[in-house]
Amino acid sequence: MAAVLAISCDKDNYKYKYKDEGEITGADMRLCPSPCCGGWIIKIKETTYGFDQLSAGSGINLQMAKFPVKVKLDWSIIPGSCGNSRIIISKI
């Protein structure tokens, strides 16, 4: 007797689990003579960070966005950067 096993893959049933949710609040307009200013501001949980760019393929145009922009993202702190206040966004 032969048994047939059918396995299906449904992309809609697969939900990627991001590390956190956040809110991009806008451009960092501070003027200071260090790499700690400029770029964009994001609030994750109760902490505010700066970042320079989104991950490739994000589909978000920060130049045209209406802020705040709620996002789900994977990220990491750039060690030793501006008191650990700058991050890299790896997936959004």
JSON list of N, CA and C in Angstrom, two decimals, residues 1-59:
[
{"chain": "A", "resi": 1, "resn": "MET", "atom": "N", "xyz": [0.84, -1.16, 0.00]},
{"chain": "A", "resi": 1, "resn": "MET", "atom": "CA", "xyz": [0.00, 0.00, 0.00]},
{"chain": "A", "resi": 1, "resn": "MET", "atom": "C", "xyz": [0.90, 1.24, 0.00]},
{"chain": "A", "resi": 2, "resn": "ALA", "atom": "N", "xyz": [0.64, 2.15, -0.86]},
{"chain": "A", "resi": 2, "resn": "ALA", "atom": "CA", "xyz": [1.44, 3.37, -0.98]},
{"chain": "A", "resi": 2, "resn": "ALA", "atom": "C", "xyz": [0.67, 4.55, -0.42]},
{"chain": "A", "resi": 3, "resn": "ALA", "atom": "N", "xyz": [1.37, 5.36, 0.31]},
{"chain": "A", "resi": 3, "resn": "ALA", "atom": "CA", "xyz": [0.74, 6.56, 0.85]},
{"chain": "A", "resi": 3, "resn": "ALA", "atom": "C", "xyz": [1.29, 7.77, 0.09]},
{"chain": "A", "resi": 4, "resn": "VAL", "atom": "N", "xyz": [0.44, 8.69, -0.15]},
{"chain": "A", "resi": 4, "resn": "VAL", "atom": "CA", "xyz": [0.85, 9.91, -0.85]},
{"chain": "A", "resi": 4, "resn": "VAL", "atom": "C", "xyz": [0.81, 11.06, 0.16]},
{"chain": "A", "resi": 5, "resn": "LEU", "atom": "N", "xyz": [1.91, 11.75, 0.23]},
{"chain": "A", "resi": 5, "resn": "LEU", "atom": "CA", "xyz": [2.01, 12.88, 1.13]},
{"chain": "A", "resi": 5, "resn": "LEU", "atom": "C", "xyz": [2.08, 14.15, 0.30]},
{"chain": "A", "resi": 6, "resn": "ALA", "atom": "N", "xyz": [1.13, 15.01, 0.51]},
{"chain": "A", "resi": 6, "resn": "ALA", "atom": "CA", "xyz": [1.10, 16.27, -0.23]},
{"chain": "A", "resi": 6, "resn": "ALA", "atom": "C", "xyz": [1.51, 17.40, 0.70]},
{"chain": "A", "resi": 7, "resn": "ILE", "atom": "N", "xyz": [2.50, 18.11, 0.28]},
{"chain": "A", "resi": 7, "resn": "ILE", "atom": "CA", "xyz": [2.98, 19.25, 1.04]},
{"chain": "A", "resi": 7, "resn": "ILE", "atom": "C", "xyz": [2.77, 20.49, 0.19]},
{"chain": "A", "resi": 8, "resn": "SER", "atom": "N", "xyz": [2.14, 21.47, 0.77]},
{"chain": "A", "resi": 8, "resn": "SER", "atom": "CA", "xyz": [1.96, 22.70, 0.01]},
{"chain": "A", "resi": 8, "resn": "SER", "atom": "C", "xyz": [2.64, 23.84, 0.75]},
{"chain": "A", "resi": 9, "resn": "CYS", "atom": "N", "xyz": [3.05, 24.78, -0.01]},
{"chain": "A", "resi": 9, "resn": "CYS", "atom": "CA", "xyz": [3.68, 25.96, 0.55]},
{"chain": "A", "resi": 9, "resn": "CYS", "atom": "C", "xyz": [2.82, 27.16, 0.18]},
{"chain": "A", "resi": 10, "resn": "ASP", "atom": "N", "xyz": [2.30, 27.81, 1.16]},
{"chain": "A", "resi": 10, "resn": "ASP", "atom": "CA", "xyz": [1.44, 28.96, 0.94]},
{"chain": "A", "resi": 10, "resn": "ASP", "atom": "C", "xyz": [2.13, 30.18, 1.51]},
{"chain": "A", "resi": 11, "resn": "LYS", "atom": "N", "xyz": [2.59, 31.09, 0.64]},
{"chain": "A", "resi": 11, "resn": "LYS", "atom": "CA", "xyz": [3.31, 32.27, 1.10]},
{"chain": "A", "resi": 11, "resn": "LYS", "atom": "C", "xyz": [2.47, 33.11, 2.04]},
{"chain": "A", "resi": 12, "resn": "ASP", "atom": "N", "xyz": [1.16, 33.10, 1.89]},
{"chain": "A", "resi": 12, "resn": "ASP", "atom": "CA", "xyz": [0.31, 33.91, 2.75]},
{"chain": "A", "resi": 12, "resn": "ASP", "atom": "C", "xyz": [0.31, 33.41, 4.20]},
{"chain": "A", "resi": 13, "resn": "ASN", "atom": "N", "xyz": [0.63, 32.14, 4.40]},
{"chain": "A", "resi": 13, "resn": "ASN", "atom": "CA", "xyz": [0.66, 31.59, 5.75]},
{"chain": "A", "resi": 13, "resn": "ASN", "atom": "C", "xyz": [1.99, 31.86, 6.45]},
{"chain": "A", "resi": 14, "resn": "TYR", "atom": "N", "xyz": [3.00, 32.29, 5.70]},
{"chain": "A", "resi": 14, "resn": "TYR", "atom": "CA", "xyz": [4.31, 32.58, 6.26]},
{"chain": "A", "resi": 14, "resn": "TYR", "atom": "C", "xyz": [4.36, 34.06, 6.60]},
{"chain": "A", "resi": 15, "resn": "LYS", "atom": "N", "xyz": [4.58, 34.36, 7.85]},
{"chain": "A", "resi": 15, "resn": "LYS", "atom": "CA", "xyz": [4.69, 35.74, 8.31]},
{"chain": "A", "resi": 15, "resn": "LYS", "atom": "C", "xyz": [6.08, 35.96, 8.86]},
{"chain": "A", "resi": 16, "resn": "TYR", "atom": "N", "xyz": [6.84, 36.85, 8.25]},
{"chain": "A", "resi": 16, "resn": "TYR", "atom": "CA", "xyz": [8.17, 37.18, 8.73]},
{"chain": "A", "resi": 16, "resn": "TYR", "atom": "C", "xyz": [8.04, 37.91, 10.06]},
{"chain": "A", "resi": 17, "resn": "LYS", "atom": "N", "xyz": [8.85, 37.54, 11.01]},
{"chain": "A", "resi": 17, "resn": "LYS", "atom": "CA", "xyz": [8.84, 38.16, 12.33]},
{"chain": "A", "resi": 17, "resn": "LYS", "atom": "C", "xyz": [9.97, 39.18, 12.42]},
{"chain": "A", "resi": 18, "resn": "TYR", "atom": "N", "xyz": [9.61, 40.46, 12.37]},
{"chain": "A", "resi": 18, "resn": "TYR", "atom": "CA", "xyz": [10.60, 41.51, 12.51]},
{"chain": "A", "resi": 18, "resn": "TYR", "atom": "C", "xyz": [11.02, 41.65, 13.97]},
{"chain": "A", "resi": 19, "resn": "LYS", "atom": "N", "xyz": [12.19, 42.20, 14.18]},
{"chain": "A", "resi": 19, "resn": "LYS", "atom": "CA", "xyz": [12.73, 42.40, 15.53]},
{"chain": "A", "resi": 19, "resn": "LYS", "atom": "C", "xyz": [11.88, 43.40, 16.31]},
{"chain": "A", "resi": 20, "resn": "ASP", "atom": "N", "xyz": [11.48, 44.49, 15.68]},
{"chain": "A", "resi": 20, "resn": "ASP", "atom": "CA", "xyz": [10.75, 45.56, 16.37]},
{"chain": "A", "resi": 20, "resn": "ASP", "atom": "C", "xyz": [9.82, 46.31, 15.44]},
{"chain": "A", "resi": 21, "resn": "GLU", "atom": "N", "xyz": [9.00, 47.14, 16.06]},
{"chain": "A", "resi": 21, "resn": "GLU", "atom": "CA", "xyz": [8.20, 48.12, 15.34]},
{"chain": "A", "resi": 21, "resn": "GLU", "atom": "C", "xyz": [8.76, 49.48, 15.71]},
{"chain": "A", "resi": 22, "resn": "GLY", "atom": "N", "xyz": [8.64, 50.42, 14.79]},
{"chain": "A", "resi": 22, "resn": "GLY", "atom": "CA", "xyz": [9.15, 51.75, 15.05]},
{"chain": "A", "resi": 22, "resn": "GLY", "atom": "C", "xyz": [8.38, 52.79, 14.27]},
{"chain": "A", "resi": 23, "resn": "GLU", "atom": "N", "xyz": [8.81, 54.02, 14.44]},
{"chain": "A", "resi": 23, "resn": "GLU", "atom": "CA", "xyz": [8.15, 55.14, 13.77]},
{"chain": "A", "resi": 23, "resn": "GLU", "atom": "C", "xyz": [9.23, 56.11, 13.30]},
{"chain": "A", "resi": 24, "resn": "ILE", "atom": "N", "xyz": [9.35, 56.24, 11.97]},
{"chain": "A", "resi": 24, "resn": "ILE", "atom": "CA", "xyz": [10.28, 57.21, 11.41]},
{"chain": "A", "resi": 24, "resn": "ILE", "atom": "C", "xyz": [9.60, 58.58, 11.54]},
{"chain": "A", "resi": 25, "resn": "THR", "atom": "N", "xyz": [10.25, 59.49, 12.26]},
{"chain": "A", "resi": 25, "resn": "THR", "atom": "CA", "xyz": [9.62, 60.77, 12.55]},
{"chain": "A", "resi": 25, "resn": "THR", "atom": "C", "xyz": [10.03, 61.89, 11.62]},
{"chain": "A", "resi": 26, "resn": "GLY", "atom": "N", "xyz": [11.07, 61.69, 10.83]},
{"chain": "A", "resi": 26, "resn": "GLY", "atom": "CA", "xyz": [11.48, 62.70, 9.87]},
{"chain": "A", "resi": 26, "resn": "GLY", "atom": "C", "xyz": [12.97, 62.83, 9.76]},
{"chain": "A", "resi": 27, "resn": "ALA", "atom": "N", "xyz": [13.38, 63.89, 9.05]},
{"chain": "A", "resi": 27, "resn": "ALA", "atom": "CA", "xyz": [14.80, 64.15, 8.85]},
{"chain": "A", "resi": 27, "resn": "ALA", "atom": "C", "xyz": [15.42, 64.74, 10.11]},
{"chain": "A", "resi": 28, "resn": "ASP", "atom": "N", "xyz": [16.69, 64.42, 10.32]},
{"chain": "A", "resi": 28, "resn": "ASP", "atom": "CA", "xyz": [17.45, 64.99, 11.43]},
{"chain": "A", "resi": 28, "resn": "ASP", "atom": "C", "xyz": [18.05, 66.30, 10.93]},
{"chain": "A", "resi": 29, "resn": "MET", "atom": "N", "xyz": [17.44, 67.39, 11.33]},
{"chain": "A", "resi": 29, "resn": "MET", "atom": "CA", "xyz": [17.85, 68.71, 10.84]},
{"chain": "A", "resi": 29, "resn": "MET", "atom": "C", "xyz": [18.89, 69.39, 11.74]},
{"chain": "A", "resi": 30, "resn": "ARG", "atom": "N", "xyz": [19.35, 68.68, 12.77]},
{"chain": "A", "resi": 30, "resn": "ARG", "atom": "CA", "xyz": [20.36, 69.28, 13.65]},
{"chain": "A", "resi": 30, "resn": "ARG", "atom": "C", "xyz": [21.63, 69.57, 12.86]},
{"chain": "A", "resi": 31, "resn": "LEU", "atom": "N", "xyz": [22.27, 70.65, 13.21]},
{"chain": "A", "resi": 31, "resn": "LEU", "atom": "CA", "xyz": [23.54, 71.00, 12.59]},
{"chain": "A", "resi": 31, "resn": "LEU", "atom": "C", "xyz": [24.63, 70.84, 13.63]},
{"chain": "A", "resi": 32, "resn": "CYS", "atom": "N", "xyz": [25.45, 69.85, 13.47]},
{"chain": "A", "resi": 32, "resn": "CYS", "atom": "CA", "xyz": [26.57, 69.66, 14.38]},
{"chain": "A", "resi": 32, "resn": "CYS", "atom": "C", "xyz": [27.75, 69.12, 13.59]},
{"chain": "A", "resi": 33, "resn": "PRO", "atom": "N", "xyz": [28.96, 69.37, 14.06]},
{"chain": "A", "resi": 33, "resn": "PRO", "atom": "CA", "xyz": [30.16, 68.99, 13.31]},
{"chain": "A", "resi": 33, "resn": "PRO", "atom": "C", "xyz": [30.59, 67.55, 13.53]},
{"chain": "A", "resi": 34, "resn": "SER", "atom": "N", "xyz": [29.66, 66.64, 13.58]},
{"chain": "A", "resi": 34, "resn": "SER", "atom": "CA", "xyz": [30.05, 65.24, 13.79]},
{"chain": "A", "resi": 34, "resn": "SER", "atom": "C", "xyz": [29.14, 64.33, 12.98]},
{"chain": "A", "resi": 35, "resn": "PRO", "atom": "N", "xyz": [29.48, 63.07, 12.87]},
{"chain": "A", "resi": 35, "resn": "PRO", "atom": "CA", "xyz": [28.61, 62.13, 12.16]},
{"chain": "A", "resi": 35, "resn": "PRO", "atom": "C", "xyz": [27.36, 61.75, 12.96]},
{"chain": "A", "resi": 36, "resn": "CYS", "atom": "N", "xyz": [27.16, 62.40, 14.09]},
{"chain": "A", "resi": 36, "resn": "CYS", "atom": "CA", "xyz": [26.01, 62.08, 14.95]},
{"chain": "A", "resi": 36, "resn": "CYS", "atom": "C", "xyz": [24.75, 62.80, 14.50]},
{"chain": "A", "resi": 37, "resn": "CYS", "atom": "N", "xyz": [24.87, 63.73, 13.59]},
{"chain": "A", "resi": 37, "resn": "CYS", "atom": "CA", "xyz": [23.71, 64.48, 13.10]},
{"chain": "A", "resi": 37, "resn": "CYS", "atom": "C", "xyz": [23.49, 64.19, 11.63]},
{"chain": "A", "resi": 38, "resn": "GLY", "atom": "N", "xyz": [22.31, 64.54, 11.18]},
{"chain": "A", "resi": 38, "resn": "GLY", "atom": "CA", "xyz": [21.96, 64.30, 9.78]},
{"chain": "A", "resi": 38, "resn": "GLY", "atom": "C", "xyz": [21.28, 62.96, 9.62]},
{"chain": "A", "resi": 39, "resn": "GLY", "atom": "N", "xyz": [20.84, 62.69, 8.44]},
{"chain": "A", "resi": 39, "resn": "GLY", "atom": "CA", "xyz": [20.12, 61.44, 8.18]},
{"chain": "A", "resi": 39, "resn": "GLY", "atom": "C", "xyz": [18.67, 61.55, 8.61]},
{"chain": "A", "resi": 40, "resn": "TRP", "atom": "N", "xyz": [18.19, 60.51, 9.27]},
{"chain": "A", "resi": 40, "resn": "TRP", "atom": "CA", "xyz": [16.77, 60.39, 9.62]},
{"chain": "A", "resi": 40, "resn": "TRP", "atom": "C", "xyz": [16.64, 59.97, 11.07]},
{"chain": "A", "resi": 41, "resn": "ILE", "atom": "N", "xyz": [15.48, 60.25, 11.65]},
{"chain": "A", "resi": 41, "resn": "ILE", "atom": "CA", "xyz": [15.21, 59.92, 13.05]},
{"chain": "A", "resi": 41, "resn": "ILE", "atom": "C", "xyz": [14.14, 58.84, 13.11]},
{"chain": "A", "resi": 42, "resn": "ILE", "atom": "N", "xyz": [14.37, 57.84, 13.96]},
{"chain": "A", "resi": 42, "resn": "ILE", "atom": "CA", "xyz": [13.39, 56.78, 14.17]},
{"chain": "A", "resi": 42, "resn": "ILE", "atom": "C", "xyz": [13.25, 56.54, 15.67]},
{"chain": "A", "resi": 43, "resn": "LYS", "atom": "N", "xyz": [12.03, 56.32, 16.10]},
{"chain": "A", "resi": 43, "resn": "LYS", "atom": "CA", "xyz": [11.77, 55.98, 17.50]},
{"chain": "A", "resi": 43, "resn": "LYS", "atom": "C", "xyz": [11.38, 54.51, 17.55]},
{"chain": "A", "resi": 44, "resn": "ILE", "atom": "N", "xyz": [12.12, 53.75, 18.35]},
{"chain": "A", "resi": 44, "resn": "ILE", "atom": "CA", "xyz": [11.87, 52.33, 18.55]},
{"chain": "A", "resi": 44, "resn": "ILE", "atom": "C", "xyz": [11.66, 52.12, 20.03]},
{"chain": "A", "resi": 45, "resn": "LYS", "atom": "N", "xyz": [10.50, 51.61, 20.38]},
{"chain": "A", "resi": 45, "resn": "LYS", "atom": "CA", "xyz": [10.07, 51.53, 21.77]},
{"chain": "A", "resi": 45, "resn": "LYS", "atom": "C", "xyz": [10.10, 52.95, 22.33]},
{"chain": "A", "resi": 46, "resn": "GLU", "atom": "N", "xyz": [10.86, 53.22, 23.35]},
{"chain": "A", "resi": 46, "resn": "GLU", "atom": "CA", "xyz": [10.91, 54.57, 23.90]},
{"chain": "A", "resi": 46, "resn": "GLU", "atom": "C", "xyz": [12.23, 55.28, 23.62]},
{"chain": "A", "resi": 47, "resn": "THR", "atom": "N", "xyz": [13.02, 54.74, 22.69]},
{"chain": "A", "resi": 47, "resn": "THR", "atom": "CA", "xyz": [14.34, 55.29, 22.41]},
{"chain": "A", "resi": 47, "resn": "THR", "atom": "C", "xyz": [14.38, 55.85, 20.99]},
{"chain": "A", "resi": 48, "resn": "THR", "atom": "N", "xyz": [15.03, 57.00, 20.85]},
{"chain": "A", "resi": 48, "resn": "THR", "atom": "CA", "xyz": [15.18, 57.64, 19.55]},
{"chain": "A", "resi": 48, "resn": "THR", "atom": "C", "xyz": [16.59, 57.39, 19.02]},
{"chain": "A", "resi": 49, "resn": "TYR", "atom": "N", "xyz": [16.67, 57.01, 17.75]},
{"chain": "A", "resi": 49, "resn": "TYR", "atom": "CA", "xyz": [17.93, 56.72, 17.09]},
{"chain": "A", "resi": 49, "resn": "TYR", "atom": "C", "xyz": [18.02, 57.52, 15.80]},
{"chain": "A", "resi": 50, "resn": "GLY", "atom": "N", "xyz": [19.23, 57.63, 15.29]},
{"chain": "A", "resi": 50, "resn": "GLY", "atom": "CA", "xyz": [19.46, 58.20, 13.98]},
{"chain": "A", "resi": 50, "resn": "GLY", "atom": "C", "xyz": [19.90, 57.09, 13.03]},
{"chain": "A", "resi": 51, "resn": "PHE", "atom": "N", "xyz": [19.58, 57.26, 11.76]},
{"chain": "A", "resi": 51, "resn": "PHE", "atom": "CA", "xyz": [20.06, 56.32, 10.73]},
{"chain": "A", "resi": 51, "resn": "PHE", "atom": "C", "xyz": [20.28, 57.09, 9.44]},
{"chain": "A", "resi": 52, "resn": "ASP", "atom": "N", "xyz": [21.11, 56.53, 8.58]},
{"chain": "A", "resi": 52, "resn": "ASP", "atom": "CA", "xyz": [21.46, 57.21, 7.34]},
{"chain": "A", "resi": 52, "resn": "ASP", "atom": "C", "xyz": [20.65, 56.74, 6.13]},
{"chain": "A", "resi": 53, "resn": "GLN", "atom": "N", "xyz": [20.27, 55.46, 6.11]},
{"chain": "A", "resi": 53, "resn": "GLN", "atom": "CA", "xyz": [19.53, 54.96, 4.95]},
{"chain": "A", "resi": 53, "resn": "GLN", "atom": "C", "xyz": [18.72, 53.74, 5.33]},
{"chain": "A", "resi": 54, "resn": "LEU", "atom": "N", "xyz": [17.73, 53.46, 4.51]},
{"chain": "A", "resi": 54, "resn": "LEU", "atom": "CA", "xyz": [16.91, 52.27, 4.69]},
{"chain": "A", "resi": 54, "resn": "LEU", "atom": "C", "xyz": [17.57, 51.10, 3.98]},
{"chain": "A", "resi": 55, "resn": "SER", "atom": "N", "xyz": [17.15, 49.91, 4.31]},
{"chain": "A", "resi": 55, "resn": "SER", "atom": "CA", "xyz": [17.68, 48.73, 3.63]},
{"chain": "A", "resi": 55, "resn": "SER", "atom": "C", "xyz": [17.21, 48.73, 2.18]},
{"chain": "A", "resi": 56, "resn": "ALA", "atom": "N", "xyz": [17.97, 48.09, 1.33]},
{"chain": "A", "resi": 56, "resn": "ALA", "atom": "CA", "xyz": [17.64, 48.01, -0.09]},
{"chain": "A", "resi": 56, "resn": "ALA", "atom": "C", "xyz": [16.28, 47.35, -0.29]},
{"chain": "A", "resi": 57, "resn": "GLY", "atom": "N", "xyz": [15.51, 47.88, -1.20]},
{"chain": "A", "resi": 57, "resn": "GLY", "atom": "CA", "xyz": [14.21, 47.30, -1.52]},
{"chain": "A", "resi": 57, "resn": "GLY", "atom": "C", "xyz": [13.11, 47.61, -0.54]},
{"chain": "A", "resi": 58, "resn": "SER", "atom": "N", "xyz": [13.29, 48.63, 0.28]},
{"chain": "A", "resi": 58, "resn": "SER", "atom": "CA", "xyz": [12.29, 48.95, 1.30]},
{"chain": "A", "resi": 58, "resn": "SER", "atom": "C", "xyz": [10.98, 49.45, 0.70]},
{"chain": "A", "resi": 59, "resn": "GLY", "atom": "N", "xyz": [11.07, 50.11, -0.44]},
{"chain": "A", "resi": 59, "resn": "GLY", "atom": "CA", "xyz": [9.87, 50.66, -1.06]},
{"chain": "A", "resi": 59, "resn": "GLY", "atom": "C", "xyz": [9.41, 51.96, -0.42]}
]
